């Protein structure tokens, strides 16, 4: 569940949150601390994703998030954790959001 991500991430030694939405969507609002690698660039930018540790992934919605998780798994990233419902669910739970580019 989205609300468990913050708590779980705090207990992990290494973790990263990957936002697979477009650059524009990311700038408009994203999960704090996430890195933006649009779905269409996952293969090209794979080297920016740490290969050690847990990877939390989300897209705009449940479907996009599932597709991104499947793609990352197929690329050899096995420490995956899906943020159920994607960014839509994150916002619906009133969890922290930040805007702008990092």
XYZ file of N, CA and C in Angstrom, residues 14-102:
267
model
N 19.512 0.170 1.531
C 19.610 0.827 0.228
C 18.270 0.729 -0.481
N 17.795 1.861 -0.932
C 16.558 1.841 -1.711
C 16.491 3.077 -2.595
N 15.727 2.955 -3.656
C 15.501 4.060 -4.577
C 14.050 3.983 -5.033
N 13.466 5.152 -5.278
C 12.105 5.212 -5.816
C 12.219 5.708 -7.249
N 11.678 4.937 -8.185
C 11.740 5.294 -9.599
C 10.350 5.679 -10.097
N 10.259 6.884 -10.635
C 9.035 7.411 -11.224
C 9.172 7.250 -12.736
N 8.288 6.462 -13.350
C 8.399 6.184 -14.785
C 7.458 7.050 -15.634
N 6.905 8.081 -15.028
C 6.032 8.985 -15.782
C 6.877 9.941 -16.621
N 6.230 10.761 -17.421
C 6.942 11.708 -18.282
C 7.656 12.774 -17.445
N 8.612 13.441 -18.074
C 9.320 14.534 -17.402
C 8.337 15.593 -16.916
N 7.359 15.930 -17.751
C 6.364 16.941 -17.403
C 5.561 16.534 -16.169
N 5.076 15.289 -16.166
C 4.302 14.808 -15.017
C 5.148 14.840 -13.749
N 6.415 14.453 -13.870
C 7.321 14.451 -12.719
C 7.491 15.869 -12.163
N 7.713 16.836 -13.050
C 7.894 18.227 -12.607
C 6.654 18.757 -11.896
N 5.476 18.309 -12.342
C 4.223 18.796 -11.749
C 4.004 18.245 -10.339
N 4.585 17.116 -10.023
C 4.463 16.543 -8.686
C 4.916 15.100 -8.681
N 5.687 14.725 -7.645
C 6.206 13.364 -7.555
C 6.441 12.981 -6.102
N 6.698 11.693 -5.893
C 7.026 11.185 -4.561
C 8.375 11.797 -4.164
N 8.469 12.397 -2.979
C 9.726 13.008 -2.559
C 10.900 12.017 -2.630
N 12.006 12.496 -3.183
C 13.212 11.681 -3.272
C 13.259 10.723 -4.451
N 12.200 10.698 -5.250
C 12.179 9.766 -6.381
C 13.051 10.287 -7.522
N 13.498 9.356 -8.357
C 14.224 9.733 -9.565
C 13.303 9.478 -10.746
N 13.404 10.326 -11.748
C 12.523 10.227 -12.907
C 13.247 9.563 -14.069
N 12.759 8.400 -14.439
C 13.221 7.710 -15.639
C 11.959 7.297 -16.391
N 11.530 8.118 -17.362
C 10.307 7.783 -18.094
C 10.359 6.369 -18.671
N 9.201 5.725 -18.696
C 9.087 4.347 -19.152
C 9.796 4.119 -20.483
N 9.660 5.075 -21.396
C 10.254 4.931 -22.726
C 11.781 4.962 -22.692
N 12.366 5.416 -21.567
C 13.832 5.481 -21.467
C 14.418 4.475 -20.477
N 13.603 3.564 -19.956
C 14.111 2.611 -18.962
C 15.321 1.838 -19.472
N 15.239 1.307 -20.665
C 16.357 0.525 -21.217
C 17.591 1.406 -21.383
N 17.411 2.576 -21.982
C 18.523 3.483 -22.275
C 19.203 3.977 -20.994
N 18.410 4.286 -19.956
C 18.939 4.876 -18.723
C 19.084 3.885 -17.580
N 19.132 2.610 -17.899
C 19.197 1.573 -16.857
C 20.386 1.747 -15.915
N 21.486 2.318 -16.399
C 22.684 2.472 -15.566
C 22.470 3.463 -14.426
N 21.426 4.294 -14.501
C 21.164 5.240 -13.419
C 20.377 4.591 -12.274
N 19.935 3.355 -12.464
C 19.191 2.635 -11.427
C 20.174 1.757 -10.665
N 20.290 1.939 -9.351
C 21.211 1.103 -8.577
C 20.859 -0.375 -8.710
N 21.865 -1.210 -8.884
C 21.623 -2.645 -9.040
C 21.587 -3.374 -7.696
N 21.927 -2.672 -6.636
C 21.906 -3.264 -5.289
C 20.850 -2.527 -4.473
N 20.058 -3.280 -3.745
C 19.045 -2.675 -2.887
C 17.644 -2.835 -3.444
N 16.709 -2.205 -2.771
C 15.309 -2.283 -3.162
C 14.950 -1.137 -4.089
N 14.104 -1.447 -5.059
C 13.627 -0.447 -6.002
C 12.116 -0.364 -5.869
N 11.636 0.808 -5.461
C 10.208 1.080 -5.453
C 9.902 1.724 -6.796
N 8.865 1.293 -7.458
C 8.540 1.849 -8.777
C 7.075 2.249 -8.831
N 6.824 3.365 -9.526
C 5.441 3.770 -9.756
C 5.316 4.524 -11.074
N 4.129 4.423 -11.643
C 3.751 5.181 -12.832
C 2.571 6.056 -12.467
N 1.831 6.479 -13.478
C 0.689 7.354 -13.234
C -0.442 6.623 -12.514
N -0.609 5.340 -12.842
C -1.729 4.576 -12.290
C -1.308 3.112 -12.116
N -2.231 2.275 -11.740
C -1.944 0.863 -11.481
C -1.364 0.155 -12.706
N -1.975 0.389 -13.874
C -1.538 -0.276 -15.099
C -0.110 0.118 -15.482
N 0.180 1.425 -15.478
C 1.525 1.907 -15.815
C 2.561 1.374 -14.827
N 2.189 1.333 -13.565
C 3.095 0.854 -12.529
C 3.406 -0.619 -12.739
N 2.403 -1.420 -13.029
C 2.600 -2.848 -13.276
C 3.508 -3.073 -14.483
N 3.264 -2.330 -15.568
C 4.094 -2.469 -16.768
C 5.552 -2.115 -16.482
N 5.765 -1.065 -15.700
C 7.129 -0.658 -15.365
C 7.813 -1.716 -14.505
N 7.093 -2.255 -13.536
C 7.661 -3.308 -12.693
C 8.043 -4.526 -13.509
N 7.178 -4.905 -14.444
C 7.462 -6.048 -15.313
C 8.690 -5.781 -16.172
N 8.776 -4.591 -16.742
C 9.925 -4.240 -17.593
C 11.224 -4.270 -16.791
N 11.205 -3.677 -15.594
C 12.416 -3.664 -14.759
C 12.824 -5.083 -14.371
N 11.860 -5.911 -14.020
C 12.154 -7.304 -13.678
C 12.792 -8.010 -14.875
N 12.224 -7.805 -16.059
C 12.769 -8.412 -17.278
C 14.176 -7.911 -17.578
N 14.504 -6.705 -17.101
C 15.834 -6.134 -17.308
C 16.833 -6.637 -16.262
N 16.361 -7.461 -15.321
C 17.262 -8.033 -14.326
C 17.274 -7.355 -12.974
N 16.329 -6.461 -12.721
C 16.207 -5.824 -11.412
C 15.211 -6.643 -10.593
N 15.712 -7.300 -9.561
C 14.861 -8.242 -8.827
C 14.378 -7.725 -7.472
N 14.997 -6.692 -6.925
C 14.564 -6.163 -5.634
C 13.454 -5.145 -5.807
N 12.443 -5.497 -6.587
C 11.376 -4.559 -6.928
C 10.233 -4.565 -5.923
N 9.718 -3.382 -5.694
C 8.518 -3.213 -4.883
C 7.619 -2.235 -5.638
N 6.436 -2.671 -5.950
C 5.483 -1.859 -6.698
C 4.720 -0.953 -5.724
N 4.597 0.324 -6.068
C 3.755 1.224 -5.279
C 2.339 1.077 -5.845
N 1.555 0.281 -5.160
C 0.221 -0.096 -5.613
C -0.629 1.129 -5.953
N -1.179 1.114 -7.154
C -2.051 2.205 -7.584
C -1.317 3.367 -8.216
N 0.003 3.342 -8.179
C 0.787 4.400 -8.791
C 0.608 5.746 -8.117
N 0.963 6.795 -8.856
C 0.916 8.145 -8.290
C -0.510 8.573 -7.949
N -1.490 8.085 -8.705
C -2.896 8.402 -8.397
C -3.234 7.982 -6.971
N -2.855 6.756 -6.599
C -3.148 6.253 -5.254
C -2.347 7.005 -4.200
N -1.099 7.346 -4.521
C -0.244 8.102 -3.598
C -0.923 9.433 -3.236
N -1.382 10.160 -4.269
C -2.039 11.448 -4.022
C -3.369 11.262 -3.293
N -4.108 10.221 -3.638
C -5.403 9.969 -3.007
C -5.263 9.727 -1.508
N -4.112 9.212 -1.087
C -3.864 8.960 0.344
C -3.294 10.192 1.038
N -3.183 11.308 0.287
C -2.629 12.558 0.830
C -1.219 12.386 1.383
N -0.421 11.576 0.695
C 0.969 11.379 1.094
C 1.806 12.526 0.531
N 3.020 12.741 1.072
C 3.836 13.876 0.636
C 4.135 13.865 -0.859
N 4.078 15.052 -1.448
C 4.367 15.245 -2.866
C 5.263 16.467 -2.983
N 6.257 16.389 -3.865
C 7.047 17.588 -4.142
C 7.016 17.861 -5.635
N 7.240 19.106 -6.015
C 7.206 19.498 -7.418
C 8.573 20.001 -7.843
N 8.758 20.136 -9.150
C 10.020 20.613 -9.671
C 10.899 19.476 -10.131
N 12.034 19.843 -10.695
C 12.982 18.855 -11.223
C 14.142 18.729 -10.256
N 14.647 17.514 -10.104
C 15.827 17.309 -9.240
C 17.041 17.115 -10.078
